[in-house]
mmCIF file with all atom_site columns, C-alpha atoms in Angstrom:
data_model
loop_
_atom_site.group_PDB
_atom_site.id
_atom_site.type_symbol
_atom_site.label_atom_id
_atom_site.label_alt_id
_atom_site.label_comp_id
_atom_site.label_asym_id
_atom_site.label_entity_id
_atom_site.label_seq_id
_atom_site.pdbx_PDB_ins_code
_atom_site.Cartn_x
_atom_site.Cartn_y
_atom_site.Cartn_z
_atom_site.occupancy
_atom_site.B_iso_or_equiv
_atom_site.pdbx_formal_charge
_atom_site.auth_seq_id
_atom_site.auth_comp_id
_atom_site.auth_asym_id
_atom_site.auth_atom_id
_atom_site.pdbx_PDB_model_num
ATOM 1   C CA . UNK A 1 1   ? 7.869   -22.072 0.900   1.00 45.00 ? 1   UNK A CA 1
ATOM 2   C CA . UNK A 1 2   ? 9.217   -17.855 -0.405  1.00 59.00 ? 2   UNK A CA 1
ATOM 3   C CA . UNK A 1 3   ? 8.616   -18.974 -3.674  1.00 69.00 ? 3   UNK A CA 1
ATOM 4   C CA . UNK A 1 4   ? 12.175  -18.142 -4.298  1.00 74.00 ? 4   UNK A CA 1
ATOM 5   C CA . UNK A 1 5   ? 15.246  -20.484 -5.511  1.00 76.00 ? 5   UNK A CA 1
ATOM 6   C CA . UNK A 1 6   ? 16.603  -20.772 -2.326  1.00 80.00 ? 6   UNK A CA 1
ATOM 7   C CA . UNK A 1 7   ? 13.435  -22.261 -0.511  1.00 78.00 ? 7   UNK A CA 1
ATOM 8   C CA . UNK A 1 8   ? 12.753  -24.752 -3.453  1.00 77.00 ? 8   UNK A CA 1
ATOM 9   C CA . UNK A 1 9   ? 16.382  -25.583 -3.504  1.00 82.00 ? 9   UNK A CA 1
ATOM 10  C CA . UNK A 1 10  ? 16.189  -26.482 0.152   1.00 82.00 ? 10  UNK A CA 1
ATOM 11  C CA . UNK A 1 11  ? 12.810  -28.145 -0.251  1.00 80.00 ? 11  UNK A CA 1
ATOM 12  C CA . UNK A 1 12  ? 14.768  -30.630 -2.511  1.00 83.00 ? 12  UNK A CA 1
ATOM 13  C CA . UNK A 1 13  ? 17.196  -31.778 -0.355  1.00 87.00 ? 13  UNK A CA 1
ATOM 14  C CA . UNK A 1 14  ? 20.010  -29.118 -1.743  1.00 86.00 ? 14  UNK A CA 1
ATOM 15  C CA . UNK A 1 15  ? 22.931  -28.491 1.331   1.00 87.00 ? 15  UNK A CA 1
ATOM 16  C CA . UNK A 1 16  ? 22.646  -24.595 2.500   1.00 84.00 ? 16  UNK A CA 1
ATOM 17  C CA . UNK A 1 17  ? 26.179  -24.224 1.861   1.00 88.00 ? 17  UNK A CA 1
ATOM 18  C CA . UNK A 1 18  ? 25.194  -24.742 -2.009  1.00 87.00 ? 18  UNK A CA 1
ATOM 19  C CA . UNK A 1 19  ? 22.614  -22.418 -1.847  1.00 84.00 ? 19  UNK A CA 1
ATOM 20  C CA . UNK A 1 20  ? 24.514  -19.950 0.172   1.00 84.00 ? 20  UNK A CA 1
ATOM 21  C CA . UNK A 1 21  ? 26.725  -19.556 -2.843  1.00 86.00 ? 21  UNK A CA 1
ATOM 22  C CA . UNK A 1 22  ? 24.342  -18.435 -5.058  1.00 84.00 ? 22  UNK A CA 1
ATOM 23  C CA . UNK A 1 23  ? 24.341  -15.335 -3.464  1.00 82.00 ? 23  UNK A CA 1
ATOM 24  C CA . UNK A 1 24  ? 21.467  -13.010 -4.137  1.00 78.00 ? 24  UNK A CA 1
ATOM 25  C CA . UNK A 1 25  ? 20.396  -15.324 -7.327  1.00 76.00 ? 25  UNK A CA 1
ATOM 26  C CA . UNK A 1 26  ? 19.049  -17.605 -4.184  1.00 78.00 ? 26  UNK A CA 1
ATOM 27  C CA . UNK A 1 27  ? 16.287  -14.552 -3.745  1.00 74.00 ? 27  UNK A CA 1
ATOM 28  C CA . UNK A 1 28  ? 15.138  -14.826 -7.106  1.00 73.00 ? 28  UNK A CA 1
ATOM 29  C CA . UNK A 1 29  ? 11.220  -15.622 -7.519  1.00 69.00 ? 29  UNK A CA 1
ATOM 30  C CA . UNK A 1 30  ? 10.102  -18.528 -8.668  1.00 64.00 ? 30  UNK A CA 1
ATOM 31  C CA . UNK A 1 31  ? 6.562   -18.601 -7.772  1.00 63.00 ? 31  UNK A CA 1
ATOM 32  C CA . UNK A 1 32  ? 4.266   -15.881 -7.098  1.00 63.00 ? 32  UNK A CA 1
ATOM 33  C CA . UNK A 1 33  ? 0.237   -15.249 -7.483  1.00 63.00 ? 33  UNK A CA 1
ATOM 34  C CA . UNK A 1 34  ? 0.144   -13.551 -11.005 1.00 66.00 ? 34  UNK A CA 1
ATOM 35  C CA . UNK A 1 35  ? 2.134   -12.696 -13.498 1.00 70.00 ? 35  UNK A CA 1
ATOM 36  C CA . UNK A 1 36  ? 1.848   -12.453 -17.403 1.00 73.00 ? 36  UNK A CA 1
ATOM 37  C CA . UNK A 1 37  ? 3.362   -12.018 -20.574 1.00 76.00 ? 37  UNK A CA 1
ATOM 38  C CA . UNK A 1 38  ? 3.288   -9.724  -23.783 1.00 80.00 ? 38  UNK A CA 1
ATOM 39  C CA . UNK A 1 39  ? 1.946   -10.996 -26.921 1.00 84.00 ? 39  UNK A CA 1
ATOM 40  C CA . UNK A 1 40  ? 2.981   -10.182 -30.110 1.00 89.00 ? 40  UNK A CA 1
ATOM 41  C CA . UNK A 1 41  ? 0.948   -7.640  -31.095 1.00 89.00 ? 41  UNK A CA 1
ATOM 42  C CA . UNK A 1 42  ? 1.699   -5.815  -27.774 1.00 83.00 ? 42  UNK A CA 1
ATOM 43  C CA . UNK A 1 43  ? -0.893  -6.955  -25.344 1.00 83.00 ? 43  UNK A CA 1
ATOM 44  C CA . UNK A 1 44  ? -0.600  -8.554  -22.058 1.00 79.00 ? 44  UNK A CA 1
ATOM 45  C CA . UNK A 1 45  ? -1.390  -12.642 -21.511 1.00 81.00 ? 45  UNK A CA 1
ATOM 46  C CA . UNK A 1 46  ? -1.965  -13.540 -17.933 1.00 78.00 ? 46  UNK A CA 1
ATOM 47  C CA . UNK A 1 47  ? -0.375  -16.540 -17.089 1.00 76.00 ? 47  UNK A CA 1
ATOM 48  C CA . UNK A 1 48  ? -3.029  -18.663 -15.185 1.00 76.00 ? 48  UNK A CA 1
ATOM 49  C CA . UNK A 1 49  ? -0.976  -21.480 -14.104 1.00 73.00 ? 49  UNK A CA 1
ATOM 50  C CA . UNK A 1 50  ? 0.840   -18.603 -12.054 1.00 70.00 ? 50  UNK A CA 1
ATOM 51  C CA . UNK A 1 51  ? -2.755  -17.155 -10.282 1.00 70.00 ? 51  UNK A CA 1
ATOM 52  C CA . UNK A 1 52  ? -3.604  -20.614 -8.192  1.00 72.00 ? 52  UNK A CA 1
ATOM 53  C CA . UNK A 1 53  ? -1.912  -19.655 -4.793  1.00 71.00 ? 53  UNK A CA 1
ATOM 54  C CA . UNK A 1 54  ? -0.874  -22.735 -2.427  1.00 71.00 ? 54  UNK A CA 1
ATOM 55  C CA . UNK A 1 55  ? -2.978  -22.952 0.767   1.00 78.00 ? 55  UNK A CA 1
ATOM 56  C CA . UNK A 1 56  ? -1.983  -24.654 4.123   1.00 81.00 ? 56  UNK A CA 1
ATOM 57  C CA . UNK A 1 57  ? -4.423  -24.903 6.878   1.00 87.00 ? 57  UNK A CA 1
ATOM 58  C CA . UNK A 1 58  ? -3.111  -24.983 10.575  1.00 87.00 ? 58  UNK A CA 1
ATOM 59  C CA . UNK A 1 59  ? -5.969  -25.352 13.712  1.00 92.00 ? 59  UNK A CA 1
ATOM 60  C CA . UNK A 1 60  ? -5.885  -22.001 15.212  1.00 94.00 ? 60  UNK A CA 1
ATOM 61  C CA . UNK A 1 61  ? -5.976  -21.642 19.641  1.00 94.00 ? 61  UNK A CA 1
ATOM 62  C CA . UNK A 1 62  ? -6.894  -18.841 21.328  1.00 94.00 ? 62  UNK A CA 1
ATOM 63  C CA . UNK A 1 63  ? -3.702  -17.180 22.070  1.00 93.00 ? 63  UNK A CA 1
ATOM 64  C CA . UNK A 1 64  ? -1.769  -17.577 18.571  1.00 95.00 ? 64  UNK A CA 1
ATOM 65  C CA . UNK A 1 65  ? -0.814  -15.359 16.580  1.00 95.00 ? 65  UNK A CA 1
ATOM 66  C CA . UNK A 1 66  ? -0.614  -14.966 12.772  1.00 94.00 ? 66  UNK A CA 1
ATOM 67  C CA . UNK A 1 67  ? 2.355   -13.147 11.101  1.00 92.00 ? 67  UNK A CA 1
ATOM 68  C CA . UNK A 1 68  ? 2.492   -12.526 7.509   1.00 88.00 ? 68  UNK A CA 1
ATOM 69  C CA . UNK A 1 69  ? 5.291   -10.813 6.107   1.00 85.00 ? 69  UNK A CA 1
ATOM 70  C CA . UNK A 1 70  ? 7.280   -9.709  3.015   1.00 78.00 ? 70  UNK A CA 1
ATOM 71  C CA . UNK A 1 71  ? 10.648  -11.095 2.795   1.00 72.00 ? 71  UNK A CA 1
ATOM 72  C CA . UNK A 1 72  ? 12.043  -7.475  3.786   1.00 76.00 ? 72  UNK A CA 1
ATOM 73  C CA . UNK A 1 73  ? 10.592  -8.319  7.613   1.00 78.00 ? 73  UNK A CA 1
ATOM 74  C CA . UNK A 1 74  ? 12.173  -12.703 7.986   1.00 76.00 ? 74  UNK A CA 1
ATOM 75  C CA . UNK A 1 75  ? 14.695  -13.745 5.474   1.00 68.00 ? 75  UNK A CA 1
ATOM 76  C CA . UNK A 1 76  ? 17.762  -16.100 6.883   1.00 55.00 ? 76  UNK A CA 1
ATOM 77  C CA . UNK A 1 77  ? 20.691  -14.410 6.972   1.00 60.00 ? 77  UNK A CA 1
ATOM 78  C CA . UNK A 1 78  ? 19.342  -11.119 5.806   1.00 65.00 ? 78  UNK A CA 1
ATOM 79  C CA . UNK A 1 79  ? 16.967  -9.823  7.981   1.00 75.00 ? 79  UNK A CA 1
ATOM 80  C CA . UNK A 1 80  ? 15.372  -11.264 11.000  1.00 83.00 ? 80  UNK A CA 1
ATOM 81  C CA . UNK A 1 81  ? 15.639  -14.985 11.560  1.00 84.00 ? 81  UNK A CA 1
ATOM 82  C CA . UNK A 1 82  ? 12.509  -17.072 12.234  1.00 85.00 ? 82  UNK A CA 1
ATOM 83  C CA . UNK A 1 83  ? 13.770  -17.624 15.883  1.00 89.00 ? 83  UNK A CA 1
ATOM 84  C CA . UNK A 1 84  ? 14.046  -13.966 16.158  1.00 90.00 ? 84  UNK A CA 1
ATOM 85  C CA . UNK A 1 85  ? 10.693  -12.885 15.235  1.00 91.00 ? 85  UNK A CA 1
ATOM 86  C CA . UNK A 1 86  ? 9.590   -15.972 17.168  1.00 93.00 ? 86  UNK A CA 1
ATOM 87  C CA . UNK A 1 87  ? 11.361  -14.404 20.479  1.00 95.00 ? 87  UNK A CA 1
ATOM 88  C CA . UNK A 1 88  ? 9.977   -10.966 19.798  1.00 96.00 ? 88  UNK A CA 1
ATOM 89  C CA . UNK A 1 89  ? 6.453   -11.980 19.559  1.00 96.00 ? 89  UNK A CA 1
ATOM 90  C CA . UNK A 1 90  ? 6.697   -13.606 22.647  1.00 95.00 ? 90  UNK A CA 1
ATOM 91  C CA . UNK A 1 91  ? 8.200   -10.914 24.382  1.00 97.00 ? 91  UNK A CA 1
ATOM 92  C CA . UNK A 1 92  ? 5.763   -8.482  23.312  1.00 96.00 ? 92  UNK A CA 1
ATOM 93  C CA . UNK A 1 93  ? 2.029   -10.469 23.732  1.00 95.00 ? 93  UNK A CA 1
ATOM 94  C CA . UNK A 1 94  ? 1.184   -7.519  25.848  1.00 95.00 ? 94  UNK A CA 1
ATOM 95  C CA . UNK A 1 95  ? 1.291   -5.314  22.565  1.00 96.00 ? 95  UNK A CA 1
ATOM 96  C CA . UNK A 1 96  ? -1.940  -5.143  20.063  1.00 96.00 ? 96  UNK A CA 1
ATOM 97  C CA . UNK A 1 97  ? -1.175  -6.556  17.175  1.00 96.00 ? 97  UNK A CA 1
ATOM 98  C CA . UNK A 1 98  ? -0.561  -3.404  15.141  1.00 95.00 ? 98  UNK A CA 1
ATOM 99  C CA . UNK A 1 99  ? 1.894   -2.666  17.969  1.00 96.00 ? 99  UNK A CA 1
ATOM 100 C CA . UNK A 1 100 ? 3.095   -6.450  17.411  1.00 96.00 ? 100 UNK A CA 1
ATOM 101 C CA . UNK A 1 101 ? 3.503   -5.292  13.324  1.00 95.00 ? 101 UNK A CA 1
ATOM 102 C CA . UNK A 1 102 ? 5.145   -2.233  14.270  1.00 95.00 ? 102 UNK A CA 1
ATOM 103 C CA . UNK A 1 103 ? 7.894   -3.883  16.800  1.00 95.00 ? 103 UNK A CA 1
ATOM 104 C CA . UNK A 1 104 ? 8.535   -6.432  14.178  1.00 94.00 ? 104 UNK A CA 1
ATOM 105 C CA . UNK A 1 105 ? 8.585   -3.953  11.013  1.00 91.00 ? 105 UNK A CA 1
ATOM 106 C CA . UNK A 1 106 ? 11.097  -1.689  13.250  1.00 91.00 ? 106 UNK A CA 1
ATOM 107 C CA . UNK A 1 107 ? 13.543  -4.755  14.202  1.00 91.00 ? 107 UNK A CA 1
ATOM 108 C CA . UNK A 1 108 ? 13.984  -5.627  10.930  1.00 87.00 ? 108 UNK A CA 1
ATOM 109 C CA . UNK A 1 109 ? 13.956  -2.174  9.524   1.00 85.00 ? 109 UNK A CA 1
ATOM 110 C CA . UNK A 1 110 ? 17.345  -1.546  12.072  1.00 85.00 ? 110 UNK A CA 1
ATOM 111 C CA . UNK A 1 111 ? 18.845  -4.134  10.146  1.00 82.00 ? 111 UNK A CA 1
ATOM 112 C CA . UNK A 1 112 ? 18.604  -2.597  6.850   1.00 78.00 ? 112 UNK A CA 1
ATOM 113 C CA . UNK A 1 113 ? 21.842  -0.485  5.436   1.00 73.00 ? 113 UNK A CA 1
ATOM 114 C CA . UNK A 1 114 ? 21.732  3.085   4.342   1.00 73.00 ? 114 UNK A CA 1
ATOM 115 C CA . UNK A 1 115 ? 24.369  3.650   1.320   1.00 74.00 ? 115 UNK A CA 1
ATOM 116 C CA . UNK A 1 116 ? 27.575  4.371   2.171   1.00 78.00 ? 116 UNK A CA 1
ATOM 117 C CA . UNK A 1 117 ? 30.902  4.710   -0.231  1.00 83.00 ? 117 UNK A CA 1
ATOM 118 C CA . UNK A 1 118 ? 31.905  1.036   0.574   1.00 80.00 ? 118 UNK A CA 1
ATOM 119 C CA . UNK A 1 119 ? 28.462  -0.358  -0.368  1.00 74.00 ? 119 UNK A CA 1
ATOM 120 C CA . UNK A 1 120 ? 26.804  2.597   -3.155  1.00 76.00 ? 120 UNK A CA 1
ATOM 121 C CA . UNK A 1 121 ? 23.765  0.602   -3.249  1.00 72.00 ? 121 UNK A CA 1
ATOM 122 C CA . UNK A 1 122 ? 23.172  -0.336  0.497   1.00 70.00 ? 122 UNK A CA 1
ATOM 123 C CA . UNK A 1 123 ? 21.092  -3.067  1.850   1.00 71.00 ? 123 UNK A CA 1
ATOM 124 C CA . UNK A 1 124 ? 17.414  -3.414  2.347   1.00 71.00 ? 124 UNK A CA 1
ATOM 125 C CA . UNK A 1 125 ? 14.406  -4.301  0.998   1.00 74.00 ? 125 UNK A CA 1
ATOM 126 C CA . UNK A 1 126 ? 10.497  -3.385  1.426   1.00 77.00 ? 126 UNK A CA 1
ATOM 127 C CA . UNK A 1 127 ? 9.169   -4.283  4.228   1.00 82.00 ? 127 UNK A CA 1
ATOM 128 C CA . UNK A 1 128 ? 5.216   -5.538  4.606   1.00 84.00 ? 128 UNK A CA 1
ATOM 129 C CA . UNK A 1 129 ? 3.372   -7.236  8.093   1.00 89.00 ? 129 UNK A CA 1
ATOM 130 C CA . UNK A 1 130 ? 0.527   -8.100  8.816   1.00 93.00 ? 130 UNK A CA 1
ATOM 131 C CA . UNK A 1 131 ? -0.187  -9.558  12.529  1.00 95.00 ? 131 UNK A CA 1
ATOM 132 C CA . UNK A 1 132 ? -3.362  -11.244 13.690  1.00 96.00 ? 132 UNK A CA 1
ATOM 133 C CA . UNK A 1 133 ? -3.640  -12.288 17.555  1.00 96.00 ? 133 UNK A CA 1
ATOM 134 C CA . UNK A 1 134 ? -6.219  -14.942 17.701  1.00 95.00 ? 134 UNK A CA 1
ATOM 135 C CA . UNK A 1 135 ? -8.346  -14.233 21.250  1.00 90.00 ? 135 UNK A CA 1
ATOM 136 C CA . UNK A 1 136 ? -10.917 -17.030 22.639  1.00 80.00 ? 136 UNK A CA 1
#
């Protein structure tokens, strides 16, 4: 799970076509590590509930490899699709992994939009990857 409505939405059984409508609301965090508040008197409460991150644990093979990534690099319908990033992986084992990071940070980087008069504020987003190749 992003962390973001959309995912939890879609955890829960909602139809994508719902949470297609929601338009960039659907992007809006609901989880992350961190976070506080400010107090009354000005300073700042850190929320712990919101500093446990969730853990999954897969068995790793020799072979595999690891991306993690911002939501600027996969993000349905925005950037690259899982499938996408799954095919250029695959096509590129040869690469090291920080050549892996860069292919992947530049594919999704092409899909980003530079402002233009139709769209002032363009289209993108920050874009972070990390790539580990697990070797026997």
């Amino acid at each position: 799970m992003d962390g973001d409505l959309a995912s939890d939405l879609l955890a829960r059984g909602a139809a994508p076509e719902e949470v297609r409508e929601l338009g960039t609301m659907a992007r809006a965090l609901r989880e992350c590590v961190g976070g506080c508040v400010k107090t009354e008197d000005g300073q700042l409460d850190i929320l712990r509930e919101s500093c446990q991150p969730k853990f999954s644990r897969w068995p790793l093979l020799p072979g595999d490899v690891i991306v993690l990534c911002s939501d600027g690099l996969v993000e349905e319908g925005f950037f690259l699709e899982p499938a996408t990033l799954a095919d250029i992986v695959r096509n590129n084992m040869h690469c090291s992994a920080a050549e892996l990071a860069l292919v992947l940070v530049e594919a999704a980087d092409a899909m980003q939009r530079v402002p233009t008069i139709l769209e002032p504020d363009g289209f993108g987003d920050n874009i972070s990857c990390v790539v580990v190749k697990i070797t026997g």
